[in-house]
Amino acid sequence: MILEMLNPVHYNITNVVPEAVPVATMPILLLTGFLFLVWNHEDTSSIPGPGYCMGIGPLISHFRFLWMGIGSACNYYNKMYGEFMRVWVCGEETLIISKSSSMFHVMKHNHYISRFGSKLGLQCIGMHENGIIFNNNPDLWKVVRPFFTKALSGPGLVRMVTICAESIIRHLDRLEEVRSEPGTVDVLTLMRRIMLDTSNMLFLGIPLDENAIVIKIQGYFQAWQALLLKPDIFFKISWLYKKYEKSVKDLKDAIEILIEEKRHRISTADKLEDCIDFATELIFAEKRGDLTRENVNQCILEMLIAAPDTMSVSVFFMLFLITKHPNIEEAIMKEIQSVVGDRDIRIDDIQKLKVVENFIYESMRYQPVVDLVMRKALQDDIIDGYQ
């Protein structure tokens, strides 16, 4: 009897609603019913995470990433829901994974080579389908990757030790340039200058104003962090992103001037083998039509800015930890003295410095400068039983 009464076929819906109910109430009731349907249509995924809740969940999730920053938001959600969980970023379902076996799966499979971020934000900083760091065009990414691999391995790696040692000596002789008024040394700025100088010597080879470029690199990274996950509406209001746009332009203009000088040197060189390096290889690829001018400039920019940001901060924390643990410093110095002695360090010395190696690994574990890896799946997959 109850089932029969509830069967809508037997009733005209207008007769069920009392005549006293205003006509305007019907759309409200229909809208409420629709919202309840949406509410009940929460994701049926078995992956833990915040609820959908009529679309409020994705909004809160995305704004939390904007407000807290990517790293802090990931830590917040992992603490709440575990080492394998789901949120929403830019309206897309996003997994936050800190489980080692799952991370290993992502890192070893080649259908996770793309990264994610705001398209307009990446366009603003020049990384949308350009360079290598956040180039989300897999085909183009595979074209530029060999240039980076070649530059960071083989003969380039052998030269790196010598050039880095020479740069350190030069900058230690010019400590007054990074001293503050009280006389203390700005160690982070010193590290950034050394890393920029080393990168320039290895990959571009054009004299530059280290102080000016380091400041521009810091501005570029601030813009990058601010714009990476911003919604499209943010870029409709020019005054919101104007200062970031200027920071990006300042660095890109400075790097473009250096690259133009490099192009000139290549075109006028008597012996091309004397100026073959990372930048030269890319410029040749542009002349062959393999890469655009914009992509070449962005690749060189990214190679020059990577070390002053990540490597310098890593070394800064290592020096900080050494000051807190003098016994470790003593062990490191004793090993270096026994392996290297008074001569210049060589590439084959590195594998013999086990105390130094362990110290580096522990420092990076304790204070990782890059504490997350952003990837986007290019095809469906199953990770630890989750679709």
Short mmCIF file of C-alpha atoms in Angstrom, two decimals:
data_model
loop_
_atom_site.label_atom_id
_atom_site.label_comp_id
_atom_site.label_asym_id
_atom_site.label_seq_id
_atom_site.Cartn_x
_atom_site.Cartn_y
_atom_site.Cartn_z
CA MET A 1 0.00 0.00 0.00
CA ILE A 2 2.77 2.39 0.90
CA LEU A 3 4.72 1.54 -2.22
CA GLU A 4 1.62 2.16 -4.31
CA MET A 5 1.04 5.52 -2.73
CA LEU A 6 4.58 6.56 -3.44
CA ASN A 7 4.36 5.60 -7.08
CA PRO A 8 4.41 8.94 -9.00
CA VAL A 9 2.50 7.40 -11.92
CA HIS A 10 -0.72 7.55 -9.91
CA TYR A 11 -0.48 11.24 -9.19
CA ASN A 12 -0.38 14.56 -10.93
CA ILE A 13 2.44 16.46 -9.24
CA THR A 14 0.46 19.71 -9.27
CA ASN A 15 -2.33 18.03 -7.26
CA VAL A 16 0.13 16.75 -4.63
CA VAL A 17 1.34 20.27 -3.85
CA PRO A 18 -1.24 22.28 -1.86
CA GLU A 19 -2.82 25.15 -3.72
CA ALA A 20 -1.63 27.54 -1.04
CA VAL A 21 2.02 26.99 -2.05
CA PRO A 22 3.14 29.91 -4.23
CA VAL A 23 4.13 29.15 -7.80
CA ALA A 24 7.68 30.49 -7.14
CA THR A 25 8.18 27.74 -4.56
CA MET A 26 8.27 25.02 -7.24
CA PRO A 27 11.61 26.07 -8.78
CA ILE A 28 13.07 26.31 -5.28
CA LEU A 29 11.90 22.79 -4.45
CA LEU A 30 13.28 21.48 -7.74
CA LEU A 31 16.61 23.22 -7.11
CA THR A 32 16.76 21.78 -3.59
CA GLY A 33 16.09 18.33 -4.97
CA PHE A 34 18.84 18.79 -7.53
CA LEU A 35 21.30 19.90 -4.85
CA PHE A 36 20.45 16.82 -2.78
CA LEU A 37 21.14 14.69 -5.84
CA VAL A 38 24.50 16.40 -6.23
CA TRP A 39 25.17 15.92 -2.52
CA ASN A 40 24.38 12.20 -2.76
CA HIS A 41 26.47 11.92 -5.92
CA GLU A 42 29.70 12.31 -3.99
CA ASP A 43 32.65 10.52 -5.43
CA THR A 44 32.36 6.80 -4.84
CA SER A 45 36.13 6.40 -4.91
CA SER A 46 37.60 4.23 -2.16
CA ILE A 47 40.53 6.64 -1.88
CA PRO A 48 40.28 8.60 1.40
CA GLY A 49 39.98 12.38 1.34
CA PRO A 50 37.63 15.31 2.00
CA GLY A 51 34.03 15.01 0.82
CA TYR A 52 32.64 16.58 -2.36
CA CYS A 53 29.75 18.27 -0.47
CA MET A 54 27.92 19.95 -3.38
CA GLY A 55 31.16 21.26 -4.88
CA ILE A 56 32.22 23.01 -1.68
CA GLY A 57 34.89 20.37 -1.03
CA PRO A 58 36.85 21.06 -4.24
CA LEU A 59 36.69 24.82 -3.59
CA ILE A 60 38.02 24.48 -0.04
CA SER A 61 40.69 22.07 -1.24
CA HIS A 62 41.93 24.41 -3.96
CA PHE A 63 41.88 27.50 -1.73
CA ARG A 64 43.81 25.63 0.93
CA PHE A 65 46.60 25.03 -1.59
CA LEU A 66 46.58 28.71 -2.56
CA TRP A 67 46.57 29.86 1.05
CA MET A 68 49.01 27.39 2.66
CA GLY A 69 51.25 26.68 -0.32
CA ILE A 70 51.61 23.32 -2.05
CA GLY A 71 54.01 21.71 0.42
CA SER A 72 52.19 22.74 3.60
CA ALA A 73 48.79 21.77 2.16
CA CYS A 74 50.11 18.32 1.18
CA ASN A 75 51.46 17.80 4.70
CA TYR A 76 48.14 18.95 6.18
CA TYR A 77 46.07 16.50 4.11
CA ASN A 78 48.51 13.59 4.55
CA LYS A 79 48.31 14.09 8.31
CA MET A 80 44.50 14.03 8.17
CA TYR A 81 43.87 11.21 5.71
CA GLY A 82 47.04 9.13 5.47
CA GLU A 83 49.85 8.58 2.99
CA PHE A 84 47.59 7.93 -0.03
CA MET A 85 44.64 10.30 -0.38
CA ARG A 86 42.64 12.47 -2.80
CA VAL A 87 41.92 16.20 -3.00
CA TRP A 88 41.02 18.65 -5.77
CA VAL A 89 43.43 21.14 -7.34
CA CYS A 90 42.17 23.50 -10.08
CA GLY A 91 38.95 21.47 -10.15
CA GLU A 92 40.75 18.22 -10.97
CA GLU A 93 41.00 15.20 -8.70
CA THR A 94 44.56 15.07 -7.39
CA LEU A 95 46.28 12.37 -5.37
CA ILE A 96 48.68 13.27 -2.58
CA ILE A 97 51.03 10.33 -2.11
CA SER A 98 53.74 9.97 0.49
CA LYS A 99 53.82 6.17 0.42
CA SER A 100 57.26 5.10 -0.83
CA SER A 101 56.08 2.13 -2.92
CA SER A 102 53.48 4.30 -4.69
CA MET A 103 56.00 7.07 -5.31
CA PHE A 104 58.43 4.55 -6.77
CA HIS A 105 55.69 3.38 -9.15
CA VAL A 106 55.03 6.95 -10.32
CA MET A 107 58.69 7.85 -10.76
CA LYS A 108 59.69 4.75 -12.75
CA HIS A 109 56.83 4.75 -15.30
CA ASN A 110 57.11 6.99 -18.35
CA HIS A 111 53.42 7.93 -18.48
CA TYR A 112 53.92 10.25 -15.50
CA ILE A 113 56.36 12.64 -17.18
CA SER A 114 53.96 15.59 -17.42
CA ARG A 115 53.46 18.11 -14.58
CA PHE A 116 50.42 20.21 -13.77
CA GLY A 117 49.72 23.84 -13.05
CA SER A 118 47.67 26.82 -14.21
CA LYS A 119 48.03 27.18 -17.98
CA LEU A 120 47.85 30.97 -17.77
CA GLY A 121 50.29 30.99 -14.85
CA LEU A 122 52.78 28.82 -16.74
CA GLN A 123 52.36 31.01 -19.82
CA CYS A 124 53.13 34.08 -17.71
CA ILE A 125 56.43 32.63 -16.46
CA GLY A 126 57.29 31.16 -19.89
CA MET A 127 57.08 27.49 -18.87
CA HIS A 128 53.93 26.44 -20.74
CA GLU A 129 55.23 24.05 -23.44
CA ASN A 130 58.68 25.61 -23.08
CA GLY A 131 61.83 24.58 -21.23
CA ILE A 132 61.87 21.37 -19.21
CA ILE A 133 60.84 22.02 -15.59
CA PHE A 134 57.06 22.41 -16.14
CA ASN A 135 56.81 21.72 -19.87
CA ASN A 136 53.49 19.85 -20.08
CA ASN A 137 53.92 18.95 -23.76
CA PRO A 138 55.41 15.42 -23.54
CA ASP A 139 56.57 15.33 -27.17
CA LEU A 140 58.47 18.61 -26.86
CA TRP A 141 59.75 17.64 -23.41
CA LYS A 142 61.33 14.53 -24.93
CA VAL A 143 63.06 16.69 -27.55
CA VAL A 144 64.73 19.05 -25.06
CA ARG A 145 65.54 16.48 -22.36
CA PRO A 146 68.61 15.00 -24.16
CA PHE A 147 70.27 18.44 -24.17
CA PHE A 148 69.99 18.62 -20.38
CA THR A 149 71.08 14.99 -19.94
CA LYS A 150 74.19 15.50 -22.06
CA ALA A 151 75.11 18.73 -20.25
CA LEU A 152 74.78 17.15 -16.79
CA SER A 153 76.65 13.90 -17.46
CA GLY A 154 79.86 12.61 -19.03
CA PRO A 155 82.50 15.28 -19.78
CA GLY A 156 80.21 18.00 -18.43
CA LEU A 157 80.10 16.30 -15.04
CA VAL A 158 83.89 15.96 -14.98
CA ARG A 159 84.33 19.68 -15.74
CA MET A 160 81.74 20.57 -13.11
CA VAL A 161 83.98 19.61 -10.16
CA THR A 162 86.90 21.72 -11.36
CA ILE A 163 84.82 24.74 -12.33
CA CYS A 164 82.83 24.67 -9.08
CA ALA A 165 86.04 24.50 -7.02
CA GLU A 166 87.52 27.43 -8.96
CA SER A 167 84.34 29.47 -8.47
CA ILE A 168 84.33 28.84 -4.72
CA ILE A 169 87.94 30.03 -4.43
CA ARG A 170 87.18 33.20 -6.43
CA HIS A 171 84.16 34.07 -4.33
CA LEU A 172 85.89 33.37 -1.02
CA ASP A 173 88.50 35.93 -2.08
CA ARG A 174 85.67 38.46 -2.56
CA LEU A 175 83.71 37.96 0.65
CA GLU A 176 83.45 41.71 1.19
CA GLU A 177 80.85 41.79 -1.61
CA VAL A 178 78.42 39.73 0.50
CA ARG A 179 79.14 41.20 3.93
CA SER A 180 76.44 43.12 5.76
CA GLU A 181 77.10 46.35 7.68
CA PRO A 182 77.73 44.51 11.00
CA GLY A 183 80.39 42.47 9.16
CA THR A 184 78.58 39.13 8.93
CA VAL A 185 78.58 37.13 5.68
CA ASP A 186 75.29 36.58 3.85
CA VAL A 187 75.94 32.88 3.24
CA LEU A 188 72.84 32.23 1.15
CA THR A 189 73.68 35.07 -1.24
CA LEU A 190 77.27 33.78 -1.41
CA MET A 191 76.01 30.30 -2.33
CA ARG A 192 73.65 31.70 -4.95
CA ARG A 193 76.48 33.65 -6.58
CA ILE A 194 78.76 30.61 -6.62
CA MET A 195 76.05 28.40 -8.15
CA LEU A 196 75.11 31.00 -10.76
CA ASP A 197 78.76 31.52 -11.69
CA THR A 198 79.32 27.75 -11.98
CA SER A 199 76.18 27.28 -14.10
CA ASN A 200 77.16 30.17 -16.34
CA MET A 201 80.71 28.86 -16.86
CA LEU A 202 79.40 25.38 -17.70
CA PHE A 203 76.31 26.11 -19.77
CA LEU A 204 76.45 29.64 -21.25
CA GLY A 205 79.91 31.15 -20.90
CA ILE A 206 79.01 34.86 -21.09
CA PRO A 207 80.18 37.43 -18.48
CA LEU A 208 77.28 38.61 -16.33
CA ASP A 209 76.44 40.78 -13.34
CA GLU A 210 75.95 38.12 -10.64
CA ASN A 211 74.34 40.40 -8.07
CA ALA A 212 71.74 41.76 -10.51
CA ILE A 213 70.90 38.33 -11.96
CA VAL A 214 70.59 36.69 -8.51
CA ILE A 215 68.05 39.34 -7.46
CA LYS A 216 66.10 38.83 -10.69
CA ILE A 217 66.13 35.03 -10.18
CA GLN A 218 64.62 35.46 -6.70
CA GLY A 219 61.87 37.66 -8.16
CA TYR A 220 61.21 35.08 -10.87
CA PHE A 221 60.81 32.27 -8.33
CA GLN A 222 58.45 34.36 -6.22
CA ALA A 223 56.30 34.90 -9.32
CA TRP A 224 56.46 31.20 -10.15
CA GLN A 225 55.28 30.14 -6.68
CA ALA A 226 52.54 32.77 -6.64
CA LEU A 227 51.11 31.98 -10.10
CA LEU A 228 51.49 28.21 -10.40
CA LEU A 229 48.01 27.28 -9.13
CA LYS A 230 46.09 30.54 -9.57
CA PRO A 231 42.61 30.24 -11.19
CA ASP A 232 42.01 31.81 -14.61
CA ILE A 233 39.97 34.65 -13.12
CA PHE A 234 43.12 35.88 -11.32
CA PHE A 235 44.66 36.75 -14.70
CA LYS A 236 41.62 38.80 -15.70
CA ILE A 237 42.55 41.45 -13.11
CA SER A 238 45.81 42.98 -14.29
CA TRP A 239 46.79 44.73 -11.05
CA LEU A 240 46.80 41.39 -9.21
CA TYR A 241 49.54 39.80 -11.31
CA LYS A 242 51.26 42.89 -12.75
CA LYS A 243 54.19 42.81 -10.28
CA TYR A 244 54.78 39.12 -10.98
CA GLU A 245 54.66 39.73 -14.71
CA LYS A 246 57.32 42.45 -14.30
CA SER A 247 59.59 40.13 -12.27
CA VAL A 248 59.39 37.49 -14.99
CA LYS A 249 60.05 40.03 -17.74
CA ASP A 250 63.07 41.46 -15.91
CA LEU A 251 64.81 38.08 -15.76
CA LYS A 252 63.81 37.00 -19.27
CA ASP A 253 65.08 40.28 -20.74
CA ALA A 254 68.39 39.95 -18.89
CA ILE A 255 68.89 36.34 -20.01
CA GLU A 256 67.91 37.20 -23.59
CA ILE A 257 70.67 39.84 -23.74
CA LEU A 258 73.21 37.22 -22.60
CA ILE A 259 71.94 34.68 -25.14
CA GLU A 260 72.16 37.24 -27.94
CA GLU A 261 75.80 37.79 -26.97
CA LYS A 262 76.26 34.02 -27.14
CA ARG A 263 74.71 33.89 -30.63
CA HIS A 264 77.06 36.64 -31.76
CA ARG A 265 80.11 34.83 -30.41
CA ILE A 266 79.10 31.62 -32.14
CA SER A 267 78.58 33.37 -35.47
CA THR A 268 81.99 35.08 -35.29
CA ALA A 269 84.03 32.25 -33.73
CA ASP A 270 87.08 31.00 -35.65
CA LYS A 271 86.89 27.57 -33.97
CA LEU A 272 83.40 26.44 -32.97
CA GLU A 273 84.73 23.66 -30.74
CA ASP A 274 85.99 26.35 -28.36
CA CYS A 275 82.45 27.49 -27.54
CA ILE A 276 80.52 24.22 -27.65
CA ASP A 277 78.34 23.91 -24.54
CA PHE A 278 74.70 23.53 -23.53
CA ALA A 279 73.63 26.91 -24.95
CA THR A 280 75.52 26.34 -28.22
CA GLU A 281 73.86 22.95 -28.76
CA LEU A 282 70.42 24.51 -28.28
CA ILE A 283 71.17 27.39 -30.65
CA PHE A 284 72.28 24.88 -33.31
CA ALA A 285 69.00 22.98 -32.77
CA GLU A 286 67.12 26.22 -33.35
CA LYS A 287 69.00 26.80 -36.63
CA ARG A 288 68.07 23.27 -37.74
CA GLY A 289 64.41 24.05 -36.99
CA ASP A 290 64.15 21.50 -34.15
CA LEU A 291 63.35 24.16 -31.51
CA THR A 292 61.85 27.64 -31.48
CA ARG A 293 63.80 30.68 -30.33
CA GLU A 294 61.46 31.07 -27.37
CA ASN A 295 62.05 27.47 -26.28
CA VAL A 296 65.83 27.82 -26.58
CA ASN A 297 65.79 30.95 -24.41
CA GLN A 298 63.59 29.28 -21.79
CA CYS A 299 65.78 26.16 -21.63
CA ILE A 300 68.90 28.27 -21.03
CA LEU A 301 67.05 30.39 -18.46
CA GLU A 302 65.91 27.28 -16.56
CA MET A 303 69.41 25.77 -16.59
CA LEU A 304 70.87 28.98 -15.15
CA ILE A 305 68.23 29.48 -12.44
CA ALA A 306 67.96 25.88 -11.18
CA ALA A 307 71.20 25.72 -9.18
CA PRO A 308 70.99 29.20 -7.56
CA ASP A 309 67.61 28.17 -6.16
CA THR A 310 67.87 24.50 -5.16
CA MET A 311 71.60 23.79 -4.84
CA SER A 312 72.40 26.99 -2.95
CA VAL A 313 69.64 26.39 -0.39
CA SER A 314 70.75 22.74 0.03
CA VAL A 315 74.36 23.76 0.67
CA PHE A 316 73.20 26.55 3.00
CA PHE A 317 71.40 24.02 5.23
CA MET A 318 74.41 21.68 5.09
CA LEU A 319 76.67 24.46 6.36
CA PHE A 320 74.10 25.28 9.04
CA LEU A 321 74.02 21.64 10.19
CA ILE A 322 77.82 21.45 10.26
CA THR A 323 77.94 24.41 12.65
CA LYS A 324 75.54 22.56 14.97
CA HIS A 325 77.52 19.32 14.86
CA PRO A 326 81.26 20.04 15.14
CA ASN A 327 82.08 16.34 15.49
CA ILE A 328 80.66 15.75 11.99
CA GLU A 329 82.68 18.66 10.65
CA GLU A 330 85.82 17.14 12.15
CA ALA A 331 85.08 13.74 10.56
CA ILE A 332 84.43 15.36 7.16
CA MET A 333 87.64 17.40 7.25
CA LYS A 334 89.68 14.36 8.36
CA GLU A 335 88.33 12.29 5.43
CA ILE A 336 88.93 15.08 2.88
CA GLN A 337 92.50 15.48 4.15
CA SER A 338 93.18 11.75 3.88
CA VAL A 339 91.68 11.37 0.39
CA VAL A 340 92.52 14.70 -1.27
CA GLY A 341 95.32 16.14 0.84
CA ASP A 342 96.78 19.43 -0.40
CA ARG A 343 96.13 18.87 -4.11
CA ASP A 344 93.08 19.99 -6.10
CA ILE A 345 90.01 17.78 -5.87
CA ARG A 346 89.22 15.46 -8.83
CA ILE A 347 86.04 13.79 -10.01
CA ASP A 348 87.32 10.33 -9.00
CA ASP A 349 87.75 11.56 -5.40
CA ILE A 350 84.00 11.92 -4.94
CA GLN A 351 83.26 8.19 -4.72
CA LYS A 352 85.92 7.79 -2.00
CA LEU A 353 84.44 10.46 0.28
CA LYS A 354 81.93 8.21 2.07
CA VAL A 355 81.52 10.40 5.18
CA VAL A 356 80.83 13.42 2.96
CA GLU A 357 78.36 11.38 0.89
CA ASN A 358 76.48 10.15 3.96
CA PHE A 359 76.37 13.69 5.36
CA ILE A 360 74.88 15.01 2.09
CA TYR A 361 72.21 12.29 2.04
CA GLU A 362 71.28 12.87 5.67
CA SER A 363 71.15 16.65 5.21
CA MET A 364 68.81 16.30 2.23
CA ARG A 365 66.62 13.85 4.14
CA TYR A 366 66.47 16.12 7.18
CA GLN A 367 65.92 19.35 5.23
CA PRO A 368 64.86 18.59 1.64
CA VAL A 369 64.85 21.72 -0.52
CA VAL A 370 62.37 20.08 -2.92
CA ASP A 371 59.95 18.16 -0.73
CA LEU A 372 57.43 17.19 -3.38
CA VAL A 373 57.23 16.09 -7.02
CA MET A 374 54.27 17.12 -9.16
CA ARG A 375 53.22 14.69 -11.90
CA LYS A 376 50.19 14.21 -14.12
CA ALA A 377 49.12 10.80 -15.41
CA LEU A 378 48.99 10.62 -19.21
CA GLN A 379 46.89 7.42 -19.14
CA ASP A 380 44.79 5.41 -16.69
CA ASP A 381 46.73 3.39 -14.17
CA ILE A 382 46.43 1.38 -10.94
CA ILE A 383 48.64 2.36 -7.99
CA ASP A 384 48.65 0.07 -4.94
CA GLY A 385 45.22 -1.25 -5.91
CA TYR A 386 43.66 2.19 -6.50
CA GLN A 387 42.31 3.02 -9.98
#
